[in-house]
Amino acid sequence: QVHLVESGGGVVQPGRSLRLSCAASGFTFSTYGMHWVRQAPGKGLEYVAVIWHDGSDKYYADSVKGRFTISRDNSKSTLYLQLNSLRAEDTAVYYCARGENFYASSGHITNALDIWGQGTMVTVSS
Amino acid sequence: DIQMTQSPSSLSASIGDRVTITCRASQNISFYLNWYQLKPGNAPKLLIHAASTLHNGVPSRFNGSGSGTDFTLTFSSLQPEDFAAYYCQQSYSNPPTFGHGTKVEIK
């Protein structure tokens, strides 16, 4: 059974830090790109960051660039998100998700987030 | 970053209705478009990838179409379990941005 389980959320003061973890099981973690997506209360899904399967490349949303860091430990099948300089607007449920490559009949390869965790809540408040 | 615009932001419909949601990209993304369903308290669920390919186990009443900049998600006959929020996402370039979502509610 393929599973992603996030942990590490909680209540933190503005300006402080937090590290989220995402434990993967049931698939070969080291062969997949992995993503973080968040949903603020009453808002829609917002993309946060992606890391290549081998950690060789990363992309971040502008809203978190310079403050958040995505990383992974393939030996532990675990994805991380380090959240620094937290702001009230970072309050959200944070989901990790697996990026799967799909092969279209045309021969093109597309990517989609096919497995998601249940999320971990981060509340930034004084 | 590529901007994704969904419409409507919410809609009310009845069981059995045919419903269509639209998604527009700020630039040509070919068919690199995914649709997700999100219910309160649940993890998001992939419905459609590559604009029109149903993901494993997704009922055939869901249909995705479009290419370039304009895409649609259609429910041929709305079922009770379909009341949820739906998001489009482009996978053409990084970061893979989402639309703002469409909430489908019971009339």
XYZ file of N, CA and C in Angstrom:
699
model
N 0.851 -1.188 0.000
C 0.000 0.000 0.000
C 0.891 1.243 0.000
N 0.624 2.120 -0.941
C 1.407 3.344 -1.057
C 0.890 4.377 -0.061
N 1.792 4.916 0.743
C 1.394 5.883 1.762
C 2.382 7.017 1.873
N 1.845 8.196 2.179
C 2.639 9.355 2.572
C 2.050 9.879 3.871
N 2.912 10.065 4.876
C 2.441 10.536 6.179
C 3.264 11.741 6.605
N 2.599 12.889 6.701
C 3.266 14.117 7.124
C 3.269 14.225 8.645
N 4.255 14.934 9.156
C 4.338 15.224 10.585
C 5.143 16.499 10.787
N 5.108 17.007 12.017
C 5.919 18.162 12.340
C 5.175 19.479 12.439
N 3.899 19.472 12.107
C 3.131 20.708 12.192
C 2.877 21.112 13.633
N 2.369 22.314 13.800
C 2.060 22.794 15.134
C 1.837 24.291 15.134
N 1.792 24.858 16.339
C 1.623 26.304 16.495
C 2.993 26.927 16.758
N 3.309 27.965 16.016
C 4.630 28.598 16.134
C 4.456 30.105 16.021
N 5.324 30.836 16.687
C 5.259 32.300 16.649
C 5.839 32.845 15.350
N 5.376 34.001 14.932
C 5.953 34.636 13.735
C 7.456 34.807 13.881
N 8.158 34.537 12.783
C 9.604 34.666 12.775
C 10.352 33.405 13.179
N 9.628 32.454 13.752
C 10.275 31.216 14.183
C 10.331 30.199 13.047
N 10.879 29.024 13.374
C 11.084 27.984 12.363
C 10.372 26.699 12.733
N 10.220 25.845 11.719
C 9.572 24.553 11.889
C 10.087 23.636 10.792
N 10.202 22.341 11.076
C 10.565 21.402 10.026
C 9.476 20.344 9.896
N 8.967 20.216 8.689
C 7.964 19.205 8.386
C 8.648 17.987 7.780
N 8.083 16.823 8.049
C 8.570 15.581 7.469
C 7.439 14.868 6.751
N 7.809 14.058 5.782
C 6.841 13.257 5.039
C 7.457 11.879 4.832
N 6.927 10.895 5.548
C 7.451 9.533 5.457
C 6.714 8.770 4.367
N 7.471 8.191 3.450
C 6.892 7.459 2.324
C 7.044 5.962 2.532
N 6.070 5.202 2.047
C 6.146 3.753 2.107
C 5.357 3.156 0.953
N 5.721 1.934 0.577
C 4.980 1.221 -0.451
C 5.439 1.471 -1.872
N 6.466 2.294 -2.061
C 7.002 2.535 -3.405
C 8.475 2.917 -3.288
N 9.162 2.905 -4.419
C 10.590 3.219 -4.437
C 10.764 4.730 -4.439
N 10.881 5.260 -3.250
C 10.892 6.711 -3.014
C 11.942 7.417 -3.862
N 13.110 6.801 -4.002
C 14.241 7.461 -4.649
C 14.065 7.669 -6.152
N 12.986 7.141 -6.734
C 12.774 7.285 -8.171
C 11.717 8.333 -8.515
N 11.184 9.025 -7.499
C 10.111 9.985 -7.726
C 10.486 11.396 -7.287
N 10.105 12.384 -8.114
C 10.103 13.747 -7.640
C 9.022 13.902 -6.585
N 9.268 14.771 -5.614
C 8.322 14.947 -4.516
C 8.002 16.421 -4.343
N 6.775 16.695 -3.878
C 6.247 18.044 -3.853
C 5.648 18.381 -2.490
N 5.614 19.662 -2.185
C 4.830 20.194 -1.066
C 3.806 21.169 -1.627
N 2.568 21.028 -1.159
C 1.459 21.893 -1.539
C 0.759 22.289 -0.245
N 0.230 23.489 -0.162
C -0.456 23.898 1.057
C -1.837 24.472 0.770
N -2.672 24.476 1.807
C -4.003 25.067 1.710
C -4.264 25.872 2.960
N -4.311 27.186 2.824
C -4.637 28.057 3.944
C -6.118 27.927 4.271
N -6.513 28.221 5.511
C -7.923 28.110 5.901
C -8.841 28.907 4.975
N -9.826 28.238 4.404
C -10.785 28.890 3.528
C -10.259 29.254 2.156
N -9.048 28.821 1.842
C -8.432 29.161 0.558
C -8.214 27.913 -0.291
N -7.676 28.112 -1.488
C -7.424 27.006 -2.386
C -6.042 26.408 -2.212
N -5.728 25.463 -3.078
C -4.415 24.825 -3.048
C -3.365 25.786 -3.591
N -2.224 25.823 -2.921
C -1.107 26.655 -3.356
C 0.145 25.797 -3.449
N 0.789 25.833 -4.589
C 2.006 25.071 -4.769
C 3.124 25.685 -3.934
N 3.947 24.844 -3.296
C 5.026 25.340 -2.435
C 6.404 25.039 -3.027
N 6.692 23.751 -3.272
C 8.044 23.397 -3.712
C 8.068 21.995 -4.299
N 9.099 21.727 -5.103
C 9.340 20.398 -5.669
C 10.834 20.111 -5.579
N 11.157 18.832 -5.432
C 12.545 18.390 -5.446
C 12.662 17.191 -6.376
N 13.714 17.175 -7.168
C 13.953 16.067 -8.102
C 14.189 14.761 -7.330
N 14.051 13.661 -7.991
C 14.144 12.354 -7.336
C 15.469 12.152 -6.604
N 16.530 12.745 -7.162
C 17.861 12.586 -6.576
C 18.315 13.840 -5.825
N 17.422 14.790 -5.670
C 17.742 16.021 -4.963
C 18.555 17.010 -5.777
N 18.746 16.735 -7.059
C 19.657 17.551 -7.875
C 19.068 18.905 -8.259
N 17.765 19.052 -8.185
C 17.150 20.323 -8.521
C 15.907 20.549 -7.653
N 15.608 21.827 -7.467
C 14.473 22.207 -6.634
C 13.847 23.469 -7.213
N 12.532 23.599 -7.034
C 11.847 24.834 -7.400
C 10.953 25.244 -6.247
N 10.783 26.577 -6.097
C 9.960 27.101 -5.023
C 8.981 28.134 -5.572
N 7.805 28.224 -4.916
C 6.901 29.327 -5.207
C 7.548 30.623 -4.726
N 7.250 31.716 -5.408
C 7.831 33.006 -5.023
C 7.499 33.373 -3.578
N 6.314 32.948 -3.111
C 5.863 33.321 -1.766
C 6.717 32.710 -0.655
N 7.497 31.668 -0.970
C 8.293 30.994 0.065
C 9.781 30.999 -0.253
N 10.144 31.476 -1.435
C 11.536 31.453 -1.861
C 12.400 32.233 -0.890
N 13.515 31.624 -0.485
C 14.420 32.263 0.461
C 14.085 32.003 1.917
N 12.896 31.474 2.174
C 12.495 31.179 3.559
C 12.300 29.684 3.805
N 11.824 28.976 2.805
C 11.582 27.541 2.936
C 12.643 26.777 2.158
N 12.963 25.573 2.657
C 13.919 24.706 1.974
C 13.370 23.292 1.917
N 13.301 22.756 0.712
C 12.862 21.373 0.523
C 14.089 20.489 0.436
N 14.023 19.311 1.036
C 15.137 18.363 0.983
C 14.582 16.959 1.126
N 15.436 15.984 0.955
C 15.000 14.593 1.066
C 16.157 13.719 1.506
N 15.809 12.604 2.138
C 16.781 11.576 2.513
C 16.267 10.277 1.912
N 16.819 9.895 0.777
C 16.324 8.699 0.090
C 16.620 7.427 0.880
N 17.635 7.442 1.724
C 17.934 6.254 2.534
C 16.857 6.026 3.596
N 16.128 7.096 3.928
C 15.054 7.003 4.932
C 13.679 7.140 4.297
N 13.622 7.277 2.977
C 12.342 7.476 2.271
C 11.539 8.612 2.894
N 12.217 9.700 3.138
C 11.579 10.818 3.831
C 11.864 12.131 3.116
N 10.807 12.924 2.994
C 10.863 14.263 2.421
C 10.756 15.271 3.552
N 11.418 16.403 3.391
C 11.398 17.440 4.427
C 11.032 18.796 3.834
N 10.515 19.648 4.706
C 10.336 21.052 4.355
C 10.728 21.872 5.574
N 11.812 22.630 5.455
C 12.254 23.516 6.522
C 11.597 24.870 6.308
N 10.847 25.323 7.300
C 10.130 26.582 7.221
C 10.790 27.581 8.166
N 11.395 28.613 7.615
C 12.042 29.657 8.414
C 11.314 30.980 8.254
N 11.573 31.890 9.191
C 10.982 33.238 9.126
C 9.490 33.180 8.859
N 8.816 32.364 9.638
C 7.393 32.121 9.383
C 6.549 33.369 9.587
N 5.508 33.470 8.764
C 4.576 34.599 8.785
C 3.165 34.083 8.998
N 2.277 34.962 9.423
C 0.882 34.545 9.635
C 0.294 33.942 8.363
N 0.677 34.458 7.209
C 0.113 33.962 5.947
C 0.648 32.594 5.550
N 1.583 32.041 6.316
C 2.038 30.675 6.078
C 1.149 29.653 6.787
N 0.196 30.130 7.576
C -0.745 29.233 8.249
C -1.528 28.442 7.216
N -1.432 27.115 7.301
C -2.058 26.261 6.283
C -1.899 24.800 6.663
N -2.657 23.968 5.979
C -2.384 22.536 5.970
C -1.346 22.297 4.877
N -0.283 21.607 5.239
C 0.799 21.310 4.300
C 0.710 19.838 3.897
N 0.596 19.618 2.594
C 0.534 18.273 2.033
C 1.840 17.950 1.307
N 2.291 16.708 1.448
C 3.324 16.225 0.536
C 2.640 15.356 -0.514
N 3.246 15.297 -1.682
C 2.644 14.549 -2.783
C 3.737 13.979 -3.677
N 3.439 12.847 -4.282
C 4.357 12.189 -5.204
C 4.088 12.657 -6.629
N 5.138 12.938 -7.348
C 5.001 13.302 -8.751
C 5.200 12.092 -9.636
N 4.154 11.713 -10.330
C 4.229 10.532 -11.203
C 4.328 10.977 -12.650
N 5.134 10.274 -13.435
C 5.211 10.506 -14.873
C 4.228 9.588 -15.582
N 3.432 10.172 -16.459
C 2.482 9.405 -17.252
C 2.877 9.511 -18.726
N 2.781 8.393 -19.434
C 3.216 8.350 -20.827
C 1.986 8.401 -21.734
N 1.838 9.514 -22.447
C 0.686 9.682 -23.331
C 0.889 8.858 -24.603
N -0.229 8.598 -25.292
C -0.163 7.812 -26.526
C 0.684 8.515 -27.578
N 0.799 9.827 -27.470
C 1.597 10.602 -28.412
C 3.096 10.404 -28.184
N 3.448 9.799 -27.053
C 4.848 9.630 -26.707
C 5.352 10.671 -25.727
N 4.533 11.713 -25.491
C 4.942 12.731 -24.526
C 4.798 12.211 -23.104
N 5.557 12.807 -22.221
C 5.494 12.460 -20.804
C 4.899 13.634 -20.048
N 3.853 13.363 -19.283
C 3.295 14.412 -18.427
C 3.504 14.004 -16.980
N 3.355 14.960 -16.086
C 3.577 14.710 -14.665
C 2.371 15.187 -13.876
N 1.980 14.410 -12.874
C 0.864 14.802 -12.013
C 1.113 14.270 -10.608
N 0.427 14.866 -9.649
C 0.582 14.477 -8.247
C -0.425 13.388 -7.943
N 0.031 12.131 -7.939
C -0.908 11.016 -7.897
C -1.145 10.447 -6.502
N -0.243 10.664 -5.572
C -0.397 10.191 -4.202
C -0.155 11.374 -3.266
N -1.082 11.572 -2.335
C -1.002 12.686 -1.396
C -1.093 12.157 0.033
N -0.438 12.852 0.947
C -0.629 12.574 2.356
C -1.883 13.262 2.869
N -2.187 13.038 4.141
C -3.374 13.641 4.756
C -3.133 15.079 5.203
N -1.865 15.470 5.241
C -1.547 16.852 5.579
C -1.210 17.045 7.047
N -0.448 18.112 7.321
C -0.122 18.508 8.687
C -0.365 20.009 8.807
N -0.992 20.407 9.901
C -1.404 21.806 10.058
C -0.292 22.631 10.685
N -0.005 23.763 10.075
C 0.946 24.729 10.623
C 0.181 26.012 10.921
N 0.246 26.454 12.165
C -0.412 27.694 12.568
C 0.650 28.669 13.059
N 0.719 29.825 12.422
C 1.691 30.849 12.809
C 0.926 31.962 13.520
N 1.159 32.051 14.808
C 0.393 33.015 15.605
C 1.176 33.370 16.854
N 1.037 34.636 17.262
C 1.687 35.067 18.498
C 0.774 34.839 19.690
N 5.746 32.919 -13.676
C 4.953 31.722 -13.440
C 3.689 31.762 -14.293
N 3.214 30.588 -14.685
C 1.972 30.493 -15.456
C 0.788 30.653 -14.511
N -0.143 31.530 -14.873
C -1.348 31.759 -14.061
C -2.486 30.898 -14.600
N -3.212 30.274 -13.678
C -4.347 29.433 -14.031
C -5.624 30.059 -13.466
N -6.601 30.268 -14.332
C -7.854 30.913 -13.929
C -9.012 29.948 -14.114
N -9.709 29.650 -13.026
C -10.849 28.751 -13.074
C -12.145 29.534 -12.971
N -13.181 28.999 -13.611
C -14.507 29.573 -13.461
C -15.559 28.482 -13.608
N -16.687 28.616 -12.868
C -16.885 29.638 -11.847
C -16.095 29.299 -10.584
N -16.092 30.201 -9.598
C -15.426 29.902 -8.333
C -16.295 28.977 -7.486
N -17.594 29.013 -7.709
C -18.501 28.080 -7.059
C -19.747 27.919 -7.903
N -20.439 26.809 -7.695
C -21.692 26.567 -8.409
C -22.573 25.662 -7.563
N -23.875 25.802 -7.757
C -24.853 24.935 -7.100
C -25.536 24.098 -8.172
N -25.628 22.808 -7.915
C -26.227 21.906 -8.898
C -26.960 20.781 -8.182
N -27.769 20.086 -8.935
C -28.573 18.985 -8.389
C -28.004 17.646 -8.846
N -28.355 16.600 -8.092
C -27.966 15.245 -8.477
C -28.483 14.966 -9.890
N -27.608 14.439 -10.730
C -27.998 14.120 -12.093
C -27.714 15.212 -13.109
N -27.381 16.408 -12.634
C -27.086 17.516 -13.539
C -25.789 17.272 -14.303
N -25.728 17.846 -15.505
C -24.491 17.916 -16.268
C -23.819 19.238 -15.898
N -22.564 19.171 -15.473
C -21.866 20.349 -14.951
C -20.520 20.485 -15.648
N -20.157 21.725 -15.960
C -18.872 21.993 -16.603
C -18.115 23.084 -15.854
N -16.851 22.820 -15.610
C -15.923 23.774 -14.995
C -14.860 24.104 -16.045
N -14.443 25.373 -16.089
C -13.422 25.746 -17.060
C -12.149 26.217 -16.376
N -11.061 26.072 -17.090
C -9.739 26.459 -16.596
C -8.976 27.070 -17.774
N -8.411 28.248 -17.544
C -7.667 28.932 -18.605
C -6.248 29.224 -18.142
N -5.294 28.907 -18.987
C -3.885 29.177 -18.685
C -3.446 30.498 -19.297
N -2.489 31.149 -18.647
C -2.018 32.455 -19.117
C -1.104 32.343 -20.333
N -0.708 31.115 -20.686
C 0.049 30.880 -21.900
C -0.221 29.455 -22.371
N 0.219 29.149 -23.560
C 0.003 27.818 -24.124
C 0.705 26.759 -23.277
N -0.075 25.797 -22.769
C 0.499 24.703 -21.984
C 0.245 23.356 -22.651
N -0.106 23.397 -23.933
C -0.386 22.158 -24.672
C -1.443 21.347 -23.925
N -1.133 20.104 -23.581
C -2.101 19.266 -22.841
C -1.598 18.971 -21.426
N -0.674 19.806 -20.930
C -0.074 19.557 -19.623
C -0.956 20.126 -18.511
N -2.115 19.499 -18.347
C -3.127 20.016 -17.434
C -3.723 18.852 -16.644
N -3.753 19.021 -15.324
C -4.305 18.009 -14.424
C -5.494 18.571 -13.664
N -6.392 17.680 -13.239
C -7.533 18.051 -12.400
C -7.504 17.231 -11.113
N -7.821 17.907 -10.002
C -7.848 17.274 -8.685
C -9.174 17.570 -7.995
N -9.554 16.631 -7.114
C -10.740 16.793 -6.276
C -10.292 16.894 -4.829
N -10.899 17.819 -4.091
C -10.550 17.972 -2.681
C -11.810 18.055 -1.844
N -11.934 17.127 -0.907
C -13.049 17.137 0.042
C -12.522 17.493 1.421
N -13.304 18.214 2.243
C -12.844 18.599 3.583
C -12.399 17.387 4.388
N -11.211 17.496 4.990
C -10.699 16.427 5.828
C -10.036 15.290 5.078
N -10.055 15.365 3.758
C -9.445 14.304 2.934
C -8.226 14.810 2.183
N -7.366 13.893 1.784
C -6.254 14.257 0.921
C -6.778 14.555 -0.481
N -6.152 15.490 -1.197
C -6.543 15.716 -2.595
C -6.411 14.429 -3.397
N -7.236 14.337 -4.446
C -7.270 13.132 -5.270
C -7.091 13.525 -6.742
N -6.158 12.863 -7.411
C -5.953 13.103 -8.837
C -7.108 12.485 -9.620
N -7.738 13.301 -10.477
C -8.833 12.809 -11.307
C -8.388 12.561 -12.749
N -7.747 13.570 -13.320
C -7.416 13.558 -14.743
C -6.014 14.123 -14.929
N -5.227 13.483 -15.785
C -3.932 14.024 -16.175
C -3.872 14.137 -17.686
N -2.909 14.912 -18.155
C -2.768 15.157 -19.595
C -4.079 15.621 -20.221
N -4.782 16.470 -19.504
C -6.004 17.149 -19.950
C -7.228 16.258 -20.080
N -7.039 14.978 -20.473
C -8.223 14.175 -20.785
C -8.129 12.720 -20.353
N -7.045 12.313 -19.734
C -6.864 10.913 -19.344
C -7.322 10.702 -17.914
N -8.342 9.844 -17.743
C -8.830 9.548 -16.398
C -7.788 8.752 -15.622
N -7.544 9.166 -14.396
C -6.633 8.431 -13.533
C -7.294 7.112 -13.118
N -6.485 6.169 -12.660
C -6.976 4.854 -12.246
C -8.141 4.962 -11.269
N -9.217 4.272 -11.561
C -10.338 4.188 -10.639
C -11.309 5.356 -10.678
N -11.049 6.371 -11.488
C -11.946 7.530 -11.562
C -13.147 7.183 -12.457
N -14.355 7.442 -11.980
C -15.553 7.074 -12.754
C -15.614 7.767 -14.120
N -16.208 7.081 -15.064
C -16.260 7.588 -16.438
C -17.196 8.781 -16.604
N -17.959 9.139 -15.566
C -18.808 10.330 -15.669
C -17.967 11.612 -15.660
N -16.699 11.506 -15.260
C -15.793 12.649 -15.343
C -15.170 12.679 -16.731
N -15.124 13.879 -17.327
C -14.511 14.017 -18.640
C -13.696 15.300 -18.694
N -12.458 15.182 -19.157
C -11.609 16.348 -19.316
C -11.317 16.573 -20.788
N -11.250 17.845 -21.164
C -10.946 18.154 -22.561
C -10.192 19.479 -22.635
N -9.676 19.757 -23.839
C -8.996 21.022 -24.078
C -7.524 20.853 -24.372
N -6.940 21.916 -24.878
C -5.505 21.975 -25.117
C -5.121 23.429 -25.357
N -3.846 23.712 -25.231
C -3.403 25.081 -25.432
C -3.611 25.915 -24.178
N -4.648 26.726 -24.176
C -4.914 27.577 -23.015
C -6.268 27.319 -22.361
N -7.175 26.631 -23.031
C -8.539 26.469 -22.531
C -8.890 25.000 -22.312
N -9.388 24.732 -21.101
C -9.666 23.361 -20.684
C -11.007 23.305 -19.958
N -11.631 22.124 -19.973
C -12.881 21.934 -19.243
C -12.867 20.601 -18.514
N -13.565 20.579 -17.380
C -13.866 19.359 -16.644
C -15.381 19.252 -16.616
N -15.917 18.150 -17.115
C -17.357 17.966 -17.206
C -17.773 16.743 -16.410
N -18.877 16.913 -15.653
C -19.514 15.796 -14.968
C -20.769 15.474 -15.798
N -20.861 14.275 -16.340
C -22.010 13.965 -17.192
C -23.296 13.870 -16.384
N -23.190 13.392 -15.148
C -24.358 13.259 -14.280
C -23.864 13.331 -12.841
N -24.070 14.471 -12.198
C -23.511 14.721 -10.880
C -24.048 13.724 -9.846
N -23.140 13.158 -9.059
C -23.504 12.200 -8.018
C -23.246 12.803 -6.639
N -23.883 12.253 -5.583
C -23.722 12.827 -4.238
C -22.259 12.947 -3.801
N -21.437 11.985 -4.197
C -20.040 12.002 -3.767
C -19.182 13.001 -4.541
N -19.777 13.676 -5.535
C -19.025 14.632 -6.354
C -19.018 16.039 -5.765
N -19.788 16.267 -4.714
C -19.816 17.606 -4.125
C -18.516 17.820 -3.357
N -17.706 18.726 -3.896
C -16.329 18.909 -3.437
C -15.761 20.132 -4.137
N -14.480 20.395 -3.899
C -13.775 21.454 -4.624
C -12.885 20.811 -5.677
N -12.765 21.482 -6.828
C -11.988 20.958 -7.940
C -10.952 21.993 -8.358
N -9.731 21.490 -8.625
C -8.619 22.374 -8.974
C -7.950 21.889 -10.243
N -7.638 22.815 -11.120
C -6.785 22.479 -12.243
C -5.344 22.834 -11.865
N -4.401 22.205 -12.531
C -2.975 22.446 -12.286
C -2.221 22.244 -13.590
N -1.346 23.184 -13.927
C -0.524 23.002 -15.117
C 0.781 22.321 -14.734
N 1.223 21.394 -15.564
C 2.506 20.721 -15.343
C 3.453 21.007 -16.509
N 3.209 22.130 -17.210
C 4.032 22.489 -18.365
C 5.388 23.025 -17.936
N 5.387 23.824 -16.863
C 6.657 24.405 -16.405
C 6.626 24.577 -14.893
N 7.821 24.664 -14.299
C 7.926 24.852 -12.853
C 7.880 26.334 -12.505
N 7.221 26.693 -11.397
C 6.456 25.808 -10.515
C 5.108 25.415 -11.103
N 4.645 24.212 -10.864
C 3.383 23.717 -11.436
C 2.161 24.302 -10.733
N 1.710 25.447 -11.139
C 0.695 26.246 -10.461
C -0.714 25.677 -10.575
N -1.514 25.983 -9.539
C -2.916 25.576 -9.464
C -3.832 26.736 -9.827
N -5.032 26.386 -10.266
C -6.106 27.354 -10.327
C -6.628 27.603 -8.923
N -7.527 28.602 -8.790
C -8.036 28.968 -7.461
C -9.161 28.068 -6.977
N -9.611 27.156 -7.818
C -10.589 26.170 -7.385
C -12.021 26.513 -7.726
N -12.837 25.458 -7.852
C -14.285 25.591 -8.050
C -14.967 24.709 -7.027
N -15.826 25.303 -6.227
C -16.563 24.543 -5.219
C -17.907 24.145 -5.788
N -18.183 22.850 -5.829
C -19.454 22.330 -6.337
C -20.331 21.990 -5.141
N -21.456 22.695 -5.029
C -22.350 22.540 -3.882
C -23.703 22.006 -4.307
N -24.413 21.457 -3.337
C -25.744 20.900 -3.598
C -26.761 22.016 -3.665
N -27.597 21.995 -4.703
C -28.668 22.988 -4.826
C -29.838 22.569 -3.945
